Coordinates of C-alpha atoms in Angstrom, one line a residue:
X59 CA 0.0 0.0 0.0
X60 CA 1.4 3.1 -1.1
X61 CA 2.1 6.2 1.9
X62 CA 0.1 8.9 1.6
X63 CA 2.0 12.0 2.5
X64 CA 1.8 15.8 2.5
X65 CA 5.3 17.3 2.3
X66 CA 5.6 20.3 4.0
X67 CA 8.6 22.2 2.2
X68 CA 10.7 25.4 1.8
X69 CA 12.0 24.7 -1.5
X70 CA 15.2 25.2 -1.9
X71 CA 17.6 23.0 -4.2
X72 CA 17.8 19.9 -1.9
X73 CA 13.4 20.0 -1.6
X74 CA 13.5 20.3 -5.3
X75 CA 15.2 17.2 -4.8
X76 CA 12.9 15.8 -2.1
X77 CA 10.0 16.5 -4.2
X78 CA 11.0 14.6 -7.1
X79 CA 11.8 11.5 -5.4
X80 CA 8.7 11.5 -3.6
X81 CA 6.8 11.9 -6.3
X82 CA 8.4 9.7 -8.6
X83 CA 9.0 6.6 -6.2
X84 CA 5.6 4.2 -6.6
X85 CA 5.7 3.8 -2.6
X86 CA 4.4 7.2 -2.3
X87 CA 1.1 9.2 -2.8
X88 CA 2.4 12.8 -2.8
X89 CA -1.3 14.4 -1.9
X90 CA -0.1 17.8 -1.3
X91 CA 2.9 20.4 -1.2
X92 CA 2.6 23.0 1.6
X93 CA 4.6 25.5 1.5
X94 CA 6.8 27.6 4.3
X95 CA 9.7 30.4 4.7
X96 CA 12.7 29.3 5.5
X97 CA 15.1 28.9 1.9
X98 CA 13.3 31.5 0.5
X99 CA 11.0 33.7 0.9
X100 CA 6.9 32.4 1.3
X101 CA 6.5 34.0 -2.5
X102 CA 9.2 31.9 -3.7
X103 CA 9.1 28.8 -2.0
X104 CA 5.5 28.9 -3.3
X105 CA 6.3 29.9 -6.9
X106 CA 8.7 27.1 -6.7
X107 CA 6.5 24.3 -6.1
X108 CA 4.2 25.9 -8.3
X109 CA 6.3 25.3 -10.9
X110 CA 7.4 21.8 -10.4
X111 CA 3.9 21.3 -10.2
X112 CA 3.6 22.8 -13.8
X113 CA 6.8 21.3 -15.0
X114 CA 5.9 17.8 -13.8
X115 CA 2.9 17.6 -14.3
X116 CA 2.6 16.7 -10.6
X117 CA -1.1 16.0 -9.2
X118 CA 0.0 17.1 -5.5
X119 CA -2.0 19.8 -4.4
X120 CA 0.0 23.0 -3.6
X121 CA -1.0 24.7 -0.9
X122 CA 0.4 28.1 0.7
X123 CA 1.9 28.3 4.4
X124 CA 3.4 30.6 6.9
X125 CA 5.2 33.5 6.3
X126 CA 7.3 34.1 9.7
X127 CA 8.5 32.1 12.4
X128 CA 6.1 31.9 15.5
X129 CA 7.7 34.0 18.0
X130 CA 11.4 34.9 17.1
X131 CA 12.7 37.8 14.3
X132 CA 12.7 35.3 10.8
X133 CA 15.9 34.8 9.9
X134 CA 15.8 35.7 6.2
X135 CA 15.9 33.2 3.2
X136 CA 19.3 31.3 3.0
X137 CA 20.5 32.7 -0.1
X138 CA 23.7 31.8 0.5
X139 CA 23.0 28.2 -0.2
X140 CA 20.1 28.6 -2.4
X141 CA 20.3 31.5 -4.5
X142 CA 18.0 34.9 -4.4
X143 CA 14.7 33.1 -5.6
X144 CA 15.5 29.7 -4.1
X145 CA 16.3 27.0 -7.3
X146 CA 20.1 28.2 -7.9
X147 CA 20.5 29.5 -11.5
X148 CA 17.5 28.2 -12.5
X149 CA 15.1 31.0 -13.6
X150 CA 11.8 30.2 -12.7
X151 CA 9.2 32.1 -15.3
X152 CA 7.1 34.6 -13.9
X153 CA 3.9 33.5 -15.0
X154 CA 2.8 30.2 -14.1
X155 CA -0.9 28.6 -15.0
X156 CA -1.0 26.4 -12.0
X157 CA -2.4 28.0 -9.0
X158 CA -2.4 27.6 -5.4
X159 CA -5.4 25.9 -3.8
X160 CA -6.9 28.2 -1.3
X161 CA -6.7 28.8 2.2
X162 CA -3.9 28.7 4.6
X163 CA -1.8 25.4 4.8
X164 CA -2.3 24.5 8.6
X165 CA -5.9 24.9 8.1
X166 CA -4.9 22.1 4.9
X167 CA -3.5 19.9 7.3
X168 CA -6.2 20.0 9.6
X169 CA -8.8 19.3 7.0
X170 CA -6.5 16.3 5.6
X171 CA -6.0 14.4 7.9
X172 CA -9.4 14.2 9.4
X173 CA -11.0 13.3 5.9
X174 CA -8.7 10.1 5.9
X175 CA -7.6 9.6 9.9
X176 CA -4.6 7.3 10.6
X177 CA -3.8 7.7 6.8
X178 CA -1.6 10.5 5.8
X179 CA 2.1 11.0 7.4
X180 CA 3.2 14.3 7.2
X181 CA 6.5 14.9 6.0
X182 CA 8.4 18.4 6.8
X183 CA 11.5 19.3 5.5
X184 CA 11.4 23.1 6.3
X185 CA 11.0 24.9 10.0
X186 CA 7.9 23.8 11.5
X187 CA 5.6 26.1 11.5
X188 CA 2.7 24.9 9.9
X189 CA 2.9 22.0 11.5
X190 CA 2.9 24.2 15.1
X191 CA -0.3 26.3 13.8
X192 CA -2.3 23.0 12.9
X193 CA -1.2 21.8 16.5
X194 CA -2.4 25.2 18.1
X195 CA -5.6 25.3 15.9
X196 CA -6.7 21.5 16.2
X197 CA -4.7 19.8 19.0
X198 CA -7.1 16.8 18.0
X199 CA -4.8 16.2 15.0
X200 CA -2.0 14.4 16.6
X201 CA -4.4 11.1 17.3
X202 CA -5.5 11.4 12.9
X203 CA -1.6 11.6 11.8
X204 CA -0.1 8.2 10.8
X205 CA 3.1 9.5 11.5
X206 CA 5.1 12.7 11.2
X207 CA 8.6 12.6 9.8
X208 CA 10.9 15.7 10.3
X209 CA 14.2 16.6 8.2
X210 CA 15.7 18.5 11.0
X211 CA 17.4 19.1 14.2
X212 CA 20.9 17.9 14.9
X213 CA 21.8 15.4 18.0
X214 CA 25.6 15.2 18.0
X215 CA 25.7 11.8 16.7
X216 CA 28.4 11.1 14.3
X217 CA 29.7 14.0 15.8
X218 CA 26.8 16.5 13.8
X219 CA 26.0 19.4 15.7
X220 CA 24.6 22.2 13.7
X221 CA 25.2 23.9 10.5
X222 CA 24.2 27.7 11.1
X223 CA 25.2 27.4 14.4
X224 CA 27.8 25.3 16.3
X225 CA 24.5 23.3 17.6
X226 CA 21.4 24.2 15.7
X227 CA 20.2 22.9 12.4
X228 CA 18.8 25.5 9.7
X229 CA 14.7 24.0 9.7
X230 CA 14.7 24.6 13.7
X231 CA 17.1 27.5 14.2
X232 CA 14.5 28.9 12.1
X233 CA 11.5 28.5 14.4
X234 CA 12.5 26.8 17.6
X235 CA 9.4 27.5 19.5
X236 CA 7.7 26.0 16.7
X237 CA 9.8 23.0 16.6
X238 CA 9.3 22.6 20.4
X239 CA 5.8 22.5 20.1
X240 CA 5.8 20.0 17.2
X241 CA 8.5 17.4 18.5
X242 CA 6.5 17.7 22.3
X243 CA 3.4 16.5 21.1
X244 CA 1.8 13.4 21.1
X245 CA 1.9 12.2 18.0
X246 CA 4.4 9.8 16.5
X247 CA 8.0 11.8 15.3
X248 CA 10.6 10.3 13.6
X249 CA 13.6 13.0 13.2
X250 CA 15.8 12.2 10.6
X251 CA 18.4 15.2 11.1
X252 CA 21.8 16.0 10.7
X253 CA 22.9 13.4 12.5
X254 CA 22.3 10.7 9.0
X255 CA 21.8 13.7 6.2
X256 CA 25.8 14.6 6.7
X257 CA 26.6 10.7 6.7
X258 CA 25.1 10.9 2.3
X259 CA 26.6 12.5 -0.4
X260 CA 25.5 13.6 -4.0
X261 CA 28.8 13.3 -5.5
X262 CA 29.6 15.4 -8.5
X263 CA 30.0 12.2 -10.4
X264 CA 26.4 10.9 -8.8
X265 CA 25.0 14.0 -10.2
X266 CA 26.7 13.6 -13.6
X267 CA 25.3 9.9 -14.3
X268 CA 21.5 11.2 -13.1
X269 CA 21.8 14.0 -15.7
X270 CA 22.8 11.2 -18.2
X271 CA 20.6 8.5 -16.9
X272 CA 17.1 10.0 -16.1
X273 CA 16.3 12.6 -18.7
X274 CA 14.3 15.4 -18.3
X275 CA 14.4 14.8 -14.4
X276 CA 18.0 13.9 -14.5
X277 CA 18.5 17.0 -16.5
X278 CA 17.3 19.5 -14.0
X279 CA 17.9 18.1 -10.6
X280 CA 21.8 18.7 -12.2
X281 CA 20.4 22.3 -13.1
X282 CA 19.5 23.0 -9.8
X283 CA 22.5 21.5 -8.4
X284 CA 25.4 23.5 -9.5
X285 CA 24.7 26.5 -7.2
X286 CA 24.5 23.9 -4.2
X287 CA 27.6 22.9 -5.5
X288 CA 29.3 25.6 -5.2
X289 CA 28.3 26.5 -2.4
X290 CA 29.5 23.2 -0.7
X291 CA 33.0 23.4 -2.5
X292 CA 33.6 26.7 -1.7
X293 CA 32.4 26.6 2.2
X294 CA 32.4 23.2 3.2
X295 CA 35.5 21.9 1.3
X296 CA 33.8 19.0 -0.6
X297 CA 33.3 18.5 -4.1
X298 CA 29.1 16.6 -3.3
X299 CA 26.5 18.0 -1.3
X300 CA 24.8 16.2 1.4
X301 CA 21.4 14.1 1.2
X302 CA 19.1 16.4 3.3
X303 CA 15.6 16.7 2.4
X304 CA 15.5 13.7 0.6
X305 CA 16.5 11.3 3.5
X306 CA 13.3 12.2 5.2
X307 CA 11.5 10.3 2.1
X308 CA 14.0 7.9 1.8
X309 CA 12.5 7.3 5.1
X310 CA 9.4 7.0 4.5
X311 CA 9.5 4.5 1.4
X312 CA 12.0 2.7 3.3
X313 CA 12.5 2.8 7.5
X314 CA 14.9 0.2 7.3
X315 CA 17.4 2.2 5.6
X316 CA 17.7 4.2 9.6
X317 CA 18.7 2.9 13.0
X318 CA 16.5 4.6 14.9
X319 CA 17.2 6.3 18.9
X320 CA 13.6 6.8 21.1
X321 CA 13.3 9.2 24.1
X322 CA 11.4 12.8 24.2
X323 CA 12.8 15.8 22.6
X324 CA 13.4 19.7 23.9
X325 CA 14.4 22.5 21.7
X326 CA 16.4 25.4 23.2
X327 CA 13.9 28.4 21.9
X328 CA 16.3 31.9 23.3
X329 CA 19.7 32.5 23.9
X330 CA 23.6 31.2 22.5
X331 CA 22.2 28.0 21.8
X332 CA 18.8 28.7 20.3
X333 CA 17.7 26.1 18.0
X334 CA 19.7 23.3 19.8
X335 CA 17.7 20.0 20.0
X336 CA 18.3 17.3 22.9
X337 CA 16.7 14.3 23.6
X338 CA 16.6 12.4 26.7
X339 CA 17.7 8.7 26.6
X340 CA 18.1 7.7 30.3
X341 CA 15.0 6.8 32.3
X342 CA 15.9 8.7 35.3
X343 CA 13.4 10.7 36.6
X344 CA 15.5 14.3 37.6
X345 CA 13.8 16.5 40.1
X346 CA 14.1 19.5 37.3
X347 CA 13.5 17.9 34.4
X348 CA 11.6 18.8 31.5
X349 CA 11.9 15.7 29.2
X350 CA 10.1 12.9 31.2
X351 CA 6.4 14.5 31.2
X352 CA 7.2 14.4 27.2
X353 CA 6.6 11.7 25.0
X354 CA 9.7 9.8 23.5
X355 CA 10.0 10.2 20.0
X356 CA 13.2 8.5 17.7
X357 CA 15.8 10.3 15.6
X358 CA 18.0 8.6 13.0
X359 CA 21.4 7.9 14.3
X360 CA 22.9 6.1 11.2
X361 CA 21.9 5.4 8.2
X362 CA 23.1 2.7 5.4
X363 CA 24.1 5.7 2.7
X364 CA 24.9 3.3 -0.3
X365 CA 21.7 1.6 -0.4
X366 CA 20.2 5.2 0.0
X367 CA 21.7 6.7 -3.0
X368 CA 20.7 3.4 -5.0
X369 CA 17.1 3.9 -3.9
X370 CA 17.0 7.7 -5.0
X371 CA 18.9 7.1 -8.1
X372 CA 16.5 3.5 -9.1
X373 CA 13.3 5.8 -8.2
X374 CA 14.1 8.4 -10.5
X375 CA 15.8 7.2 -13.5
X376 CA 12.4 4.9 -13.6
X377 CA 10.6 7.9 -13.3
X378 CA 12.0 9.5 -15.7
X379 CA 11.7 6.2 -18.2
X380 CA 7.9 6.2 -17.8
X381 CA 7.4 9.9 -18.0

């Protein structure tokens, strides 16, 4: 039986990415896109999906989301990584005939996951606040989730820590309160963070042979990729980008792929290490301690990269074959 997911997205080169494998792997029912700030702007990241939608002929719903973090100053779209509109130096046209569905993308959500209860996993790979406004709105929502599965957060396994701060990943540092809110509720969370994304690489040479291999697809997820590129040679010191956004699908067609860590989860929401996440994996009961009135949730802490890469590179050079 196929996974029904919405994927809630910033897109961004690596959701780009995300996006196609989701939709392209035959596990997966990609019901909707709802989109957030966070790589770029709420415009862009919106205009974005709307024109994979139009490009790929995708059947996904796309539905727009929140403009600003919950509580903190936003951050600002990370251009840096992803270029002033969000897809590298890929233009996107102006005009577009796809058109957002209406209404707000929490209120989506809501609405989704009650019309098909226990059905739909939600799958967020940009800072969480949608997720936090459907909470808020509808607490009722987190017993009508088959799962939730967050690209996110950073746990100092394989010694991964942060990347826009020494211990906070981009999606949380983004909106930490929201984050807090999401990963503290009752509903089922699976965090697939930093902790297994650094462990994958899209290698210029993987890259290359997707180009060649899948086509059309191939063809512009290595488009989309050069700015990433260079962002990764030039700043990180590697010639291959890591497997972010897409790990969190690879997830969900495949859970095997993870080794998996339970125990509840807090997110540091002010100060130096705003953003930070920590979970809780002794079952001591401490008398401050505000972890064990939580529920546990699990976080990737390694992942088996090779057969990952296979698995994204099989789903979309078929994709691509049949398109």
């Amino acid at each position: 039986m196929k996974s029904k997911i919405i994927l809630d997205t910033d897109p961004g080169i690596d959701d780009v990415m995300a996006i196609l494998f989701a939709e392209a792997n035959p596990e997966i029912e990609l019901k909707a896109i709802t989109t957030v700030y966070g790589n770029a702007t709420i415009e862009n990241s919106t205009h974005n999906a709307l024109y994979l939608k139009q490009k790929f002929k995708l059947h996904a719903d796309v539905v727009k989301g929140a403009s600003q973090p919950l509580v903190r100053p936003p951050v600002g779209p990370t251009v840096i990584v992803h270029g002033e509109g969000g897809l590298g130096d890929v233009n996107v046209p102006t005009e577009l005939t796809e058109q957002v569905t209406s209404g707000a993308a929490y209120q989506y959500i809501i609405d989704a996951v009650k019309a098909e209860p226990g059905e739909i996993t939600l799958v967020a790979i940009g800072p969480l606040t949608n997720l936090a406004l459907a909470l808020q709105a509808d607490p009722s929502i987190v017993d009508l989730v088959k799962e939730v599965v967050i690209m996110g957060g950073a746990f100092g396994e394989n010694k991964h820590y942060g990347n826009v701060t020494p211990f906070a990943e981009a999606n949380v540092h983004d909106d930490p309160h929201a984050a807090d809110i999401v990963l503290t509720a009752s509903w089922p969370v699976v965090v697939i963070g930093l902790d297994v994304t650094e462990q994958s690489f899209f290698t210029r040479e993987y890259l290359d042979t997707l180009r060649d291999e899948a086509r059309e697809v191939g063809q512009f997820i290595w488009d989309v990729s050069r700015f990433y590129l260079r962002f990764y040679s030039q700043r990180v010191g590697i010639e291959a980008c890591h497997v972010h956004d897409p790990s969190a699908i690879a997830y969900v067609i495949n859970p095997e792929l993870f080794t998996l860590r339970e125990g509840p989860i807090r997110v540091v929401t002010e100060g130096v290490a705003e953003g930070m996440t920590i979970q809780k994996c002794d079952q001591r009961v401490y008398p401050t301690d505000e972890w064990s009135v939580k529920p546990a949730q699990k976080i990737g802490v390694a992942v088996k990269s090779n057969e990952l890469l296979a698995l994204y590179r099989r789903s979309i050079i078929d994709y691509a074959l049949l398109s």
